[in-house]
PDB file of C-alpha atoms in Angstrom:
ATOM      1  CA  MET A   5      81.677  70.899 -52.279  1.00  0.00           C
ATOM      2  CA  SER A   6      81.882  69.237 -55.710  1.00  0.00           C
ATOM      3  CA  HIS A   7      78.553  67.735 -55.050  1.00  0.00           C
ATOM      4  CA  ASP A   8      76.390  70.077 -57.003  1.00  0.00           C
ATOM      5  CA  HIS A   9      78.513  69.530 -60.049  1.00  0.00           C
ATOM      6  CA  ASP A  10      78.609  65.806 -59.648  1.00  0.00           C
ATOM      7  CA  HIS A  11      74.813  65.529 -59.243  1.00  0.00           C
ATOM      8  CA  ALA A  12      74.063  66.084 -62.769  1.00  0.00           C
ATOM      9  CA  HIS A  13      76.419  63.385 -64.004  1.00  0.00           C
ATOM     10  CA  GLY A  14      76.113  60.842 -61.209  1.00  0.00           C
ATOM     11  CA  HIS A  15      73.904  57.878 -60.480  1.00  0.00           C
ATOM     12  CA  ASP A  16      70.845  60.174 -60.442  1.00  0.00           C
ATOM     13  CA  ALA A  17      71.284  61.676 -63.852  1.00  0.00           C
ATOM     14  CA  PRO A  18      68.779  60.589 -66.460  1.00  0.00           C
ATOM     15  CA  LEU A  19      69.657  59.534 -69.871  1.00  0.00           C
ATOM     16  CA  PRO A  20      68.564  61.962 -72.531  1.00  0.00           C
ATOM     17  CA  GLU A  21      66.088  59.222 -73.408  1.00  0.00           C
ATOM     18  CA  VAL A  22      64.081  60.135 -70.313  1.00  0.00           C
ATOM     19  CA  VAL A  23      63.534  63.661 -71.685  1.00  0.00           C
ATOM     20  CA  LEU A  24      62.132  62.291 -74.897  1.00  0.00           C
ATOM     21  CA  ARG A  25      59.852  59.836 -73.119  1.00  0.00           C
ATOM     22  CA  VAL A  26      58.379  62.531 -71.000  1.00  0.00           C
ATOM     23  CA  LYS A  27      57.886  64.985 -74.003  1.00  0.00           C
ATOM     24  CA  ALA A  28      56.332  62.171 -76.105  1.00  0.00           C
ATOM     25  CA  LEU A  29      53.941  61.101 -73.357  1.00  0.00           C
ATOM     26  CA  GLU A  30      52.820  64.754 -72.577  1.00  0.00           C
ATOM     27  CA  ALA A  31      52.457  65.516 -76.241  1.00  0.00           C
ATOM     28  CA  LEU A  32      50.170  62.489 -76.821  1.00  0.00           C
ATOM     29  CA  LEU A  33      48.036  63.125 -73.796  1.00  0.00           C
ATOM     30  CA  THR A  34      47.660  66.882 -74.789  1.00  0.00           C
ATOM     31  CA  GLU A  35      46.738  66.043 -78.309  1.00  0.00           C
ATOM     32  CA  LYS A  36      44.065  63.599 -77.155  1.00  0.00           C
ATOM     33  CA  GLY A  37      42.617  66.199 -74.840  1.00  0.00           C
ATOM     34  CA  LEU A  38      43.333  63.977 -71.740  1.00  0.00           C
ATOM     35  CA  VAL A  39      45.335  66.584 -69.877  1.00  0.00           C
ATOM     36  CA  ASP A  40      44.954  70.321 -69.413  1.00  0.00           C
ATOM     37  CA  THR A  41      48.510  71.663 -69.610  1.00  0.00           C
ATOM     38  CA  ALA A  42      47.568  75.023 -67.863  1.00  0.00           C
ATOM     39  CA  ALA A  43      45.900  73.270 -64.987  1.00  0.00           C
ATOM     40  CA  LEU A  44      48.902  70.962 -64.546  1.00  0.00           C
ATOM     41  CA  ASP A  45      51.327  73.892 -64.742  1.00  0.00           C
ATOM     42  CA  ALA A  46      49.398  75.584 -61.856  1.00  0.00           C
ATOM     43  CA  ILE A  47      49.584  72.466 -59.750  1.00  0.00           C
ATOM     44  CA  VAL A  48      53.318  72.116 -60.234  1.00  0.00           C
ATOM     45  CA  ASP A  49      53.864  75.828 -59.502  1.00  0.00           C
ATOM     46  CA  THR A  50      51.946  75.418 -56.227  1.00  0.00           C
ATOM     47  CA  TYR A  51      54.182  72.499 -55.121  1.00  0.00           C
ATOM     48  CA  GLU A  52      57.303  74.280 -56.342  1.00  0.00           C
ATOM     49  CA  LYS A  53      56.647  77.707 -54.928  1.00  0.00           C
ATOM     50  CA  LYS A  54      53.880  77.781 -52.328  1.00  0.00           C
ATOM     51  CA  ILE A  55      53.821  74.602 -50.264  1.00  0.00           C
ATOM     52  CA  GLY A  56      56.932  73.918 -48.176  1.00  0.00           C
ATOM     53  CA  PRO A  57      58.308  73.610 -44.687  1.00  0.00           C
ATOM     54  CA  ARG A  58      57.156  77.121 -43.696  1.00  0.00           C
ATOM     55  CA  ASN A  59      53.656  75.624 -43.387  1.00  0.00           C
ATOM     56  CA  GLY A  60      54.900  73.012 -40.857  1.00  0.00           C
ATOM     57  CA  ALA A  61      56.788  75.755 -38.960  1.00  0.00           C
ATOM     58  CA  GLN A  62      53.625  77.583 -38.336  1.00  0.00           C
ATOM     59  CA  VAL A  63      52.009  74.506 -36.881  1.00  0.00           C
ATOM     60  CA  VAL A  64      55.079  73.902 -34.586  1.00  0.00           C
ATOM     61  CA  ALA A  65      55.237  77.556 -33.502  1.00  0.00           C
ATOM     62  CA  LYS A  66      51.485  77.452 -32.650  1.00  0.00           C
ATOM     63  CA  ALA A  67      51.943  74.287 -30.684  1.00  0.00           C
ATOM     64  CA  TRP A  68      54.811  75.809 -28.759  1.00  0.00           C
ATOM     65  CA  THR A  69      52.832  78.895 -27.654  1.00  0.00           C
ATOM     66  CA  ASP A  70      49.304  77.503 -27.336  1.00  0.00           C
ATOM     67  CA  PRO A  71      48.964  74.490 -25.016  1.00  0.00           C
ATOM     68  CA  ALA A  72      45.319  73.823 -26.002  1.00  0.00           C
ATOM     69  CA  TYR A  73      46.329  73.668 -29.686  1.00  0.00           C
ATOM     70  CA  LYS A  74      49.354  71.347 -28.880  1.00  0.00           C
ATOM     71  CA  ALA A  75      46.904  69.078 -27.087  1.00  0.00           C
ATOM     72  CA  ARG A  76      44.674  68.988 -30.120  1.00  0.00           C
ATOM     73  CA  LEU A  77      47.646  68.451 -32.466  1.00  0.00           C
ATOM     74  CA  LEU A  78      48.960  65.399 -30.447  1.00  0.00           C
ATOM     75  CA  ALA A  79      45.409  63.949 -30.110  1.00  0.00           C
ATOM     76  CA  ASP A  80      44.415  64.354 -33.834  1.00  0.00           C
ATOM     77  CA  GLY A  81      47.194  65.669 -36.086  1.00  0.00           C
ATOM     78  CA  SER A  82      45.254  65.809 -39.351  1.00  0.00           C
ATOM     79  CA  LYS A  83      42.407  67.822 -37.837  1.00  0.00           C
ATOM     80  CA  ALA A  84      44.605  70.275 -35.813  1.00  0.00           C
ATOM     81  CA  ILE A  85      46.801  70.825 -38.917  1.00  0.00           C
ATOM     82  CA  ALA A  86      43.740  71.462 -41.130  1.00  0.00           C
ATOM     83  CA  GLU A  87      42.848  74.199 -38.567  1.00  0.00           C
ATOM     84  CA  LEU A  88      45.617  76.282 -40.010  1.00  0.00           C
ATOM     85  CA  GLY A  89      44.556  75.431 -43.601  1.00  0.00           C
ATOM     86  CA  TYR A  90      47.083  72.781 -44.344  1.00  0.00           C
ATOM     87  CA  SER A  91      45.373  69.662 -45.719  1.00  0.00           C
ATOM     88  CA  GLY A  92      45.096  67.696 -48.923  1.00  0.00           C
ATOM     89  CA  VAL A  93      47.107  65.219 -50.999  1.00  0.00           C
ATOM     90  CA  GLN A  94      49.592  63.214 -49.045  1.00  0.00           C
ATOM     91  CA  GLY A  95      48.521  64.873 -45.788  1.00  0.00           C
ATOM     92  CA  GLU A  96      45.127  63.183 -45.218  1.00  0.00           C
ATOM     93  CA  ASP A  97      46.107  61.089 -42.194  1.00  0.00           C
ATOM     94  CA  MET A  98      48.753  62.699 -40.061  1.00  0.00           C
ATOM     95  CA  VAL A  99      50.181  61.607 -36.740  1.00  0.00           C
ATOM     96  CA  VAL A 100      52.298  64.138 -34.728  1.00  0.00           C
ATOM     97  CA  VAL A 101      55.036  62.826 -32.399  1.00  0.00           C
ATOM     98  CA  GLU A 102      56.522  65.058 -29.859  1.00  0.00           C
ATOM     99  CA  ASN A 103      60.284  65.310 -29.138  1.00  0.00           C
ATOM    100  CA  THR A 104      61.173  65.682 -25.414  1.00  0.00           C
ATOM    101  CA  ALA A 105      64.369  65.285 -23.268  1.00  0.00           C
ATOM    102  CA  GLN A 106      63.254  61.640 -22.898  1.00  0.00           C
ATOM    103  CA  VAL A 107      62.288  60.706 -26.488  1.00  0.00           C
ATOM    104  CA  HIS A 108      63.624  61.793 -29.865  1.00  0.00           C
ATOM    105  CA  ASN A 109      61.392  60.864 -32.798  1.00  0.00           C
ATOM    106  CA  MET A 110      62.465  60.647 -36.414  1.00  0.00           C
ATOM    107  CA  VAL A 111      60.637  59.739 -39.575  1.00  0.00           C
ATOM    108  CA  VAL A 112      61.498  57.687 -42.660  1.00  0.00           C
ATOM    109  CA  CYS A 113      59.619  55.896 -45.491  1.00  0.00           C
ATOM    110  CA  THR A 114      61.611  52.715 -45.983  1.00  0.00           C
ATOM    111  CA  LEU A 115      59.527  51.639 -48.932  1.00  0.00           C
ATOM    112  CA  CYS A 116      59.507  54.773 -51.014  1.00  0.00           C
ATOM    113  CA  SER A 117      58.982  58.443 -50.253  1.00  0.00           C
ATOM    114  CA  CYS A 118      55.838  58.979 -48.044  1.00  0.00           C
ATOM    115  CA  TYR A 119      56.080  62.460 -46.668  1.00  0.00           C
ATOM    116  CA  PRO A 120      53.494  65.017 -45.424  1.00  0.00           C
ATOM    117  CA  TRP A 121      53.202  67.271 -48.537  1.00  0.00           C
ATOM    118  CA  PRO A 122      50.896  69.914 -47.138  1.00  0.00           C
ATOM    119  CA  THR A 123      53.142  70.796 -44.143  1.00  0.00           C
ATOM    120  CA  LEU A 124      56.586  70.110 -45.558  1.00  0.00           C
ATOM    121  CA  GLY A 125      56.309  70.165 -49.353  1.00  0.00           C
ATOM    122  CA  LEU A 126      57.902  67.591 -51.604  1.00  0.00           C
ATOM    123  CA  PRO A 127      60.600  65.520 -49.944  1.00  0.00           C
ATOM    124  CA  PRO A 128      64.395  66.173 -50.621  1.00  0.00           C
ATOM    125  CA  VAL A 129      66.310  63.583 -52.688  1.00  0.00           C
ATOM    126  CA  TRP A 130      68.080  62.253 -49.520  1.00  0.00           C
ATOM    127  CA  TYR A 131      64.811  61.362 -47.849  1.00  0.00           C
ATOM    128  CA  LYS A 132      63.913  59.204 -50.990  1.00  0.00           C
ATOM    129  CA  SER A 133      67.451  57.702 -51.261  1.00  0.00           C
ATOM    130  CA  ALA A 134      68.495  54.099 -50.606  1.00  0.00           C
ATOM    131  CA  PRO A 135      71.187  55.201 -47.876  1.00  0.00           C
ATOM    132  CA  TYR A 136      68.570  56.990 -45.644  1.00  0.00           C
ATOM    133  CA  ARG A 137      65.702  54.553 -46.206  1.00  0.00           C
ATOM    134  CA  SER A 138      67.789  51.559 -45.369  1.00  0.00           C
ATOM    135  CA  ARG A 139      69.771  52.778 -42.455  1.00  0.00           C
ATOM    136  CA  ALA A 140      67.384  55.030 -40.568  1.00  0.00           C
ATOM    137  CA  VAL A 141      65.740  51.977 -39.034  1.00  0.00           C
ATOM    138  CA  ILE A 142      68.772  49.965 -38.242  1.00  0.00           C
ATOM    139  CA  ASP A 143      71.216  52.727 -37.215  1.00  0.00           C
ATOM    140  CA  PRO A 144      69.230  55.866 -36.378  1.00  0.00           C
ATOM    141  CA  ARG A 145      71.912  57.375 -34.046  1.00  0.00           C
ATOM    142  CA  GLY A 146      74.553  56.887 -36.811  1.00  0.00           C
ATOM    143  CA  VAL A 147      72.216  58.507 -39.223  1.00  0.00           C
ATOM    144  CA  LEU A 148      71.599  61.384 -36.854  1.00  0.00           C
ATOM    145  CA  ARG A 149      75.377  61.850 -36.382  1.00  0.00           C
ATOM    146  CA  GLU A 150      75.694  62.181 -40.228  1.00  0.00           C
ATOM    147  CA  PHE A 151      73.198  65.056 -39.864  1.00  0.00           C
ATOM    148  CA  GLY A 152      75.273  66.630 -37.080  1.00  0.00           C
ATOM    149  CA  VAL A 153      72.826  65.565 -34.345  1.00  0.00           C
ATOM    150  CA  GLU A 154      74.095  63.865 -31.220  1.00  0.00           C
ATOM    151  CA  ILE A 155      71.308  62.401 -29.088  1.00  0.00           C
ATOM    152  CA  PRO A 156      72.268  61.657 -25.442  1.00  0.00           C
ATOM    153  CA  ALA A 157      72.490  57.996 -24.616  1.00  0.00           C
ATOM    154  CA  THR A 158      69.854  58.482 -22.050  1.00  0.00           C
ATOM    155  CA  THR A 159      67.246  59.743 -24.593  1.00  0.00           C
ATOM    156  CA  GLU A 160      65.332  57.050 -26.347  1.00  0.00           C
ATOM    157  CA  VAL A 161      65.223  57.235 -30.156  1.00  0.00           C
ATOM    158  CA  ARG A 162      62.144  56.210 -31.871  1.00  0.00           C
ATOM    159  CA  VAL A 163      61.906  55.723 -35.593  1.00  0.00           C
ATOM    160  CA  TRP A 164      58.486  55.939 -37.437  1.00  0.00           C
ATOM    161  CA  ASP A 165      58.017  54.412 -40.899  1.00  0.00           C
ATOM    162  CA  SER A 166      55.509  56.643 -42.742  1.00  0.00           C
ATOM    163  CA  ASN A 167      53.301  54.841 -45.246  1.00  0.00           C
ATOM    164  CA  ALA A 168      50.658  55.674 -47.901  1.00  0.00           C
ATOM    165  CA  GLU A 169      47.945  55.499 -45.198  1.00  0.00           C
ATOM    166  CA  LEU A 170      49.626  57.430 -42.443  1.00  0.00           C
ATOM    167  CA  ARG A 171      52.312  60.146 -42.340  1.00  0.00           C
ATOM    168  CA  TYR A 172      54.341  61.141 -39.391  1.00  0.00           C
ATOM    169  CA  PHE A 173      55.318  64.660 -38.435  1.00  0.00           C
ATOM    170  CA  VAL A 174      57.798  65.622 -35.522  1.00  0.00           C
ATOM    171  CA  LEU A 175      56.998  68.363 -33.182  1.00  0.00           C
ATOM    172  CA  PRO A 176      60.474  69.346 -32.290  1.00  0.00           C
ATOM    173  CA  GLU A 177      61.581  70.535 -28.784  1.00  0.00           C
ATOM    174  CA  ARG A 178      61.230  74.256 -28.219  1.00  0.00           C
ATOM    175  CA  PRO A 179      64.781  75.563 -27.851  1.00  0.00           C
ATOM    176  CA  ALA A 180      65.892  76.890 -24.427  1.00  0.00           C
ATOM    177  CA  GLY A 181      65.911  80.728 -23.997  1.00  0.00           C
ATOM    178  CA  THR A 182      62.957  81.360 -26.403  1.00  0.00           C
ATOM    179  CA  GLU A 183      60.415  82.184 -23.680  1.00  0.00           C
ATOM    180  CA  GLY A 184      60.037  85.809 -24.784  1.00  0.00           C
ATOM    181  CA  LEU A 185      59.733  85.178 -28.513  1.00  0.00           C
ATOM    182  CA  SER A 186      56.524  85.659 -30.539  1.00  0.00           C
ATOM    183  CA  GLU A 187      54.918  82.902 -32.512  1.00  0.00           C
ATOM    184  CA  ALA A 188      56.160  84.564 -35.744  1.00  0.00           C
ATOM    185  CA  ALA A 189      59.790  84.709 -34.424  1.00  0.00           C
ATOM    186  CA  LEU A 190      59.590  81.082 -33.293  1.00  0.00           C
ATOM    187  CA  THR A 191      58.604  79.908 -36.766  1.00  0.00           C
ATOM    188  CA  GLU A 192      62.064  81.105 -37.956  1.00  0.00           C
ATOM    189  CA  LEU A 193      63.719  78.559 -35.615  1.00  0.00           C
ATOM    190  CA  VAL A 194      61.861  75.602 -37.067  1.00  0.00           C
ATOM    191  CA  THR A 195      63.818  73.861 -39.872  1.00  0.00           C
ATOM    192  CA  ARG A 196      62.542  71.241 -42.170  1.00  0.00           C
ATOM    193  CA  ASP A 197      64.853  68.639 -40.830  1.00  0.00           C
ATOM    194  CA  SER A 198      63.589  69.347 -37.227  1.00  0.00           C
ATOM    195  CA  MET A 199      60.140  68.221 -38.370  1.00  0.00           C
ATOM    196  CA  ILE A 200      61.515  65.083 -39.968  1.00  0.00           C
ATOM    197  CA  GLY A 201      63.566  64.431 -36.849  1.00  0.00           C
ATOM    198  CA  THR A 202      66.881  64.554 -38.444  1.00  0.00           C
ATOM    199  CA  GLY A 203      67.527  68.014 -37.020  1.00  0.00           C
ATOM    200  CA  LEU A 204      66.764  70.094 -33.994  1.00  0.00           C
ATOM    201  CA  ALA A 205      64.995  73.431 -33.850  1.00  0.00           C
ATOM    202  CA  GLY A 206      67.452  76.269 -34.022  1.00  0.00           C
ATOM    203  CA  ASN A 207      68.705  78.526 -31.317  1.00  0.00           C
ATOM    204  CA  PRO A 208      67.774  82.219 -31.415  1.00  0.00           C
ATOM    205  CA  GLY A 209      70.397  84.166 -33.264  1.00  0.00           C
ATOM    206  CA  ALA A 210      71.865  81.040 -34.926  1.00  0.00           C
ATOM    207  CA  THR A 211      71.010  80.564 -38.633  1.00  0.00           C
ATOM    208  CA  ALA A 212      68.712  77.611 -39.162  1.00  0.00           C
TER     209      ALA A 212
ATOM    210  CA  MET B  25      55.911  42.475 -51.921  1.00  0.00           C
ATOM    211  CA  ASN B  26      59.459  41.375 -51.057  1.00  0.00           C
ATOM    212  CA  GLY B  27      61.497  43.420 -53.511  1.00  0.00           C
ATOM    213  CA  VAL B  28      64.456  45.767 -53.577  1.00  0.00           C
ATOM    214  CA  HIS B  29      62.244  48.750 -52.740  1.00  0.00           C
ATOM    215  CA  ASP B  30      61.741  47.296 -49.348  1.00  0.00           C
ATOM    216  CA  MET B  31      65.086  48.787 -47.970  1.00  0.00           C
ATOM    217  CA  GLY B  32      64.485  49.165 -44.231  1.00  0.00           C
ATOM    218  CA  GLY B  33      67.403  47.581 -42.414  1.00  0.00           C
ATOM    219  CA  MET B  34      69.609  46.787 -45.416  1.00  0.00           C
ATOM    220  CA  GLN B  35      73.204  47.862 -45.069  1.00  0.00           C
ATOM    221  CA  ALA B  36      76.057  49.076 -47.243  1.00  0.00           C
ATOM    222  CA  TYR B  37      74.168  51.635 -49.259  1.00  0.00           C
ATOM    223  CA  GLY B  38      76.815  54.207 -48.346  1.00  0.00           C
ATOM    224  CA  PRO B  39      76.603  57.645 -46.864  1.00  0.00           C
ATOM    225  CA  ILE B  40      73.569  59.923 -47.144  1.00  0.00           C
ATOM    226  CA  ASP B  41      74.156  62.410 -49.885  1.00  0.00           C
ATOM    227  CA  ARG B  42      72.571  65.768 -48.838  1.00  0.00           C
ATOM    228  CA  GLU B  43      72.472  68.857 -51.035  1.00  0.00           C
ATOM    229  CA  ALA B  44      72.424  72.341 -49.570  1.00  0.00           C
ATOM    230  CA  GLN B  45      69.655  74.676 -50.887  1.00  0.00           C
ATOM    231  CA  GLU B  46      68.174  71.875 -52.873  1.00  0.00           C
ATOM    232  CA  PRO B  47      65.643  72.757 -55.533  1.00  0.00           C
ATOM    233  CA  VAL B  48      62.224  71.145 -55.542  1.00  0.00           C
ATOM    234  CA  PHE B  49      62.953  69.687 -59.033  1.00  0.00           C
ATOM    235  CA  HIS B  50      66.445  69.139 -60.452  1.00  0.00           C
ATOM    236  CA  ALA B  51      65.477  69.316 -64.230  1.00  0.00           C
ATOM    237  CA  ASP B  52      62.504  70.339 -66.267  1.00  0.00           C
ATOM    238  CA  TRP B  53      61.566  66.854 -67.163  1.00  0.00           C
ATOM    239  CA  GLU B  54      61.129  65.877 -63.449  1.00  0.00           C
ATOM    240  CA  ARG B  55      58.729  68.922 -63.265  1.00  0.00           C
ATOM    241  CA  ARG B  56      56.780  67.456 -66.148  1.00  0.00           C
ATOM    242  CA  VAL B  57      56.709  63.896 -64.658  1.00  0.00           C
ATOM    243  CA  PHE B  58      55.284  65.363 -61.474  1.00  0.00           C
ATOM    244  CA  ALA B  59      52.568  67.150 -63.677  1.00  0.00           C
ATOM    245  CA  LEU B  60      51.731  63.992 -65.501  1.00  0.00           C
ATOM    246  CA  PHE B  61      51.198  62.204 -62.183  1.00  0.00           C
ATOM    247  CA  PHE B  62      48.523  64.750 -61.483  1.00  0.00           C
ATOM    248  CA  GLY B  63      47.243  64.421 -65.021  1.00  0.00           C
ATOM    249  CA  GLY B  64      46.910  60.708 -64.867  1.00  0.00           C
ATOM    250  CA  PHE B  65      45.482  60.916 -61.349  1.00  0.00           C
ATOM    251  CA  THR B  66      42.888  63.527 -62.032  1.00  0.00           C
ATOM    252  CA  GLY B  67      42.034  61.879 -65.176  1.00  0.00           C
ATOM    253  CA  GLY B  68      41.001  58.742 -63.458  1.00  0.00           C
ATOM    254  CA  PHE B  69      43.680  56.531 -64.970  1.00  0.00           C
ATOM    255  CA  PHE B  70      45.369  55.537 -61.725  1.00  0.00           C
ATOM    256  CA  ASN B  71      45.609  56.263 -57.997  1.00  0.00           C
ATOM    257  CA  VAL B  72      48.589  56.603 -55.804  1.00  0.00           C
ATOM    258  CA  ASP B  73      48.498  52.974 -54.712  1.00  0.00           C
ATOM    259  CA  MET B  74      48.576  51.875 -58.284  1.00  0.00           C
ATOM    260  CA  LEU B  75      51.552  54.032 -58.962  1.00  0.00           C
ATOM    261  CA  ARG B  76      53.478  52.665 -56.022  1.00  0.00           C
ATOM    262  CA  ALA B  77      52.629  49.019 -56.825  1.00  0.00           C
ATOM    263  CA  GLU B  78      53.885  49.604 -60.457  1.00  0.00           C
ATOM    264  CA  ILE B  79      57.111  51.096 -59.078  1.00  0.00           C
ATOM    265  CA  GLU B  80      57.550  48.121 -56.803  1.00  0.00           C
ATOM    266  CA  ARG B  81      57.267  45.739 -59.743  1.00  0.00           C
ATOM    267  CA  MET B  82      60.266  47.272 -61.469  1.00  0.00           C
ATOM    268  CA  PRO B  83      63.081  44.855 -61.936  1.00  0.00           C
ATOM    269  CA  GLY B  84      65.511  45.391 -59.032  1.00  0.00           C
ATOM    270  CA  HIS B  85      68.569  46.334 -61.023  1.00  0.00           C
ATOM    271  CA  GLU B  86      66.520  48.926 -62.988  1.00  0.00           C
ATOM    272  CA  TYR B  87      65.107  50.342 -59.760  1.00  0.00           C
ATOM    273  CA  LEU B  88      68.464  50.716 -58.227  1.00  0.00           C
ATOM    274  CA  ARG B  89      70.128  52.406 -61.222  1.00  0.00           C
ATOM    275  CA  SER B  90      67.337  54.867 -61.987  1.00  0.00           C
ATOM    276  CA  SER B  91      66.323  58.066 -60.156  1.00  0.00           C
ATOM    277  CA  TYR B  92      63.143  58.722 -58.283  1.00  0.00           C
ATOM    278  CA  TYR B  93      61.222  60.483 -61.039  1.00  0.00           C
ATOM    279  CA  GLU B  94      62.388  57.790 -63.452  1.00  0.00           C
ATOM    280  CA  HIS B  95      60.543  55.427 -61.219  1.00  0.00           C
ATOM    281  CA  TRP B  96      57.462  57.588 -61.485  1.00  0.00           C
ATOM    282  CA  LEU B  97      57.732  57.912 -65.229  1.00  0.00           C
ATOM    283  CA  HIS B  98      58.165  54.047 -65.607  1.00  0.00           C
ATOM    284  CA  ALA B  99      54.883  53.596 -63.608  1.00  0.00           C
ATOM    285  CA  ILE B 100      52.970  56.432 -65.263  1.00  0.00           C
ATOM    286  CA  GLU B 101      53.723  55.117 -68.763  1.00  0.00           C
ATOM    287  CA  ALA B 102      52.611  51.552 -67.794  1.00  0.00           C
ATOM    288  CA  LEU B 103      49.451  52.652 -66.173  1.00  0.00           C
ATOM    289  CA  LEU B 104      48.439  54.982 -69.002  1.00  0.00           C
ATOM    290  CA  ILE B 105      49.054  52.226 -71.567  1.00  0.00           C
ATOM    291  CA  ARG B 106      47.078  49.763 -69.410  1.00  0.00           C
ATOM    292  CA  GLY B 107      44.318  52.306 -68.942  1.00  0.00           C
ATOM    293  CA  GLY B 108      44.081  52.831 -72.623  1.00  0.00           C
ATOM    294  CA  ALA B 109      45.070  56.542 -72.629  1.00  0.00           C
ATOM    295  CA  VAL B 110      47.959  55.789 -75.119  1.00  0.00           C
ATOM    296  CA  THR B 111      49.348  52.780 -76.767  1.00  0.00           C
ATOM    297  CA  ASP B 112      52.854  51.435 -76.553  1.00  0.00           C
ATOM    298  CA  ALA B 113      53.187  51.753 -80.332  1.00  0.00           C
ATOM    299  CA  GLU B 114      52.187  55.462 -80.332  1.00  0.00           C
ATOM    300  CA  LEU B 115      54.586  56.215 -77.544  1.00  0.00           C
ATOM    301  CA  LYS B 116      57.441  54.463 -79.204  1.00  0.00           C
ATOM    302  CA  ALA B 117      56.820  56.119 -82.608  1.00  0.00           C
ATOM    303  CA  ARG B 118      56.575  59.509 -80.919  1.00  0.00           C
ATOM    304  CA  ILE B 119      59.783  59.044 -79.032  1.00  0.00           C
ATOM    305  CA  ALA B 120      61.585  57.943 -82.311  1.00  0.00           C
ATOM    306  CA  GLU B 121      60.209  61.064 -84.046  1.00  0.00           C
ATOM    307  CA  LEU B 122      61.337  63.406 -81.303  1.00  0.00           C
ATOM    308  CA  ALA B 123      64.751  61.631 -81.173  1.00  0.00           C
ATOM    309  CA  ALA B 124      65.207  62.109 -84.947  1.00  0.00           C
ATOM    310  CA  ALA B 125      64.167  65.810 -84.600  1.00  0.00           C
ATOM    311  CA  SER B 126      66.611  66.463 -81.693  1.00  0.00           C
ATOM    312  CA  ARG B 127      69.463  64.818 -83.640  1.00  0.00           C
ATOM    313  CA  LYS B 128      69.046  67.474 -86.394  1.00  0.00           C
ATOM    314  CA  GLU B 129      69.004  70.435 -83.988  1.00  0.00           C
ATOM    315  CA  PRO B 130      72.417  71.813 -82.928  1.00  0.00           C
ATOM    316  CA  HIS B 131      73.150  71.292 -79.262  1.00  0.00           C
TER     317      HIS B 131
END
């Protein structure tokens, strides 16, 4: 794909001016003693390297293997997710919606970019983009097809609009043929998109 | 607020552009904007709702032609100026200084 190359020069590319604005702002704040650069670097590093969809995958795999946990997760998402240690900024109020043969759930933030940071990390660019935000609510099946997901006509599709007060998280369906797998092995089948609802959890042996 | 940011149900924005193996940040300046969000937030200059409200007040044509972290930068600058952390004049002067310096450096 030529996409990687185009990205730096396309609509999303900043003018060099943006770089100057950021440098100027950070320099002034640092000189005034209003920001602690080392502390900020540590925060950025955490979001860049430590927090990501592997956290959410642990939640899903535990729910698949522990019915009592799953019941707690669906009853009070924030509390059950915090049991595994995942809480904090942009994950304070979580609602977990379960995908079944009857219902397929998917999540969008039509206004901006609300996303459960503690369980999924920072959102990908497409999640924050105009095409996804606009179309997810008016043509969800069309959007899912673009992601390579065909939902049977007999399955209801529900779209949840996350907002600053409440963030949705999809509990994907456990793939068939995984009865013998351990919780650790199951986490490998849980993709980021399956927890947004734009994908399905993988099958054993297939690459996620 | 009824603005261009309220995109749910709009049509004709085109296909969804997905990137394989997408990095968390696409440039170092995005990383620094994310850091400054936390700096302004923990410094008590603004909260998340104020940031979003400021982004939603961007003129529609500017909102659509700029990227996500440019939206954040726009809002962070406005909120830090309003909160008295920096002045508009200081910021403009420093940008001009840095621009002049960068022109002298070979690229």
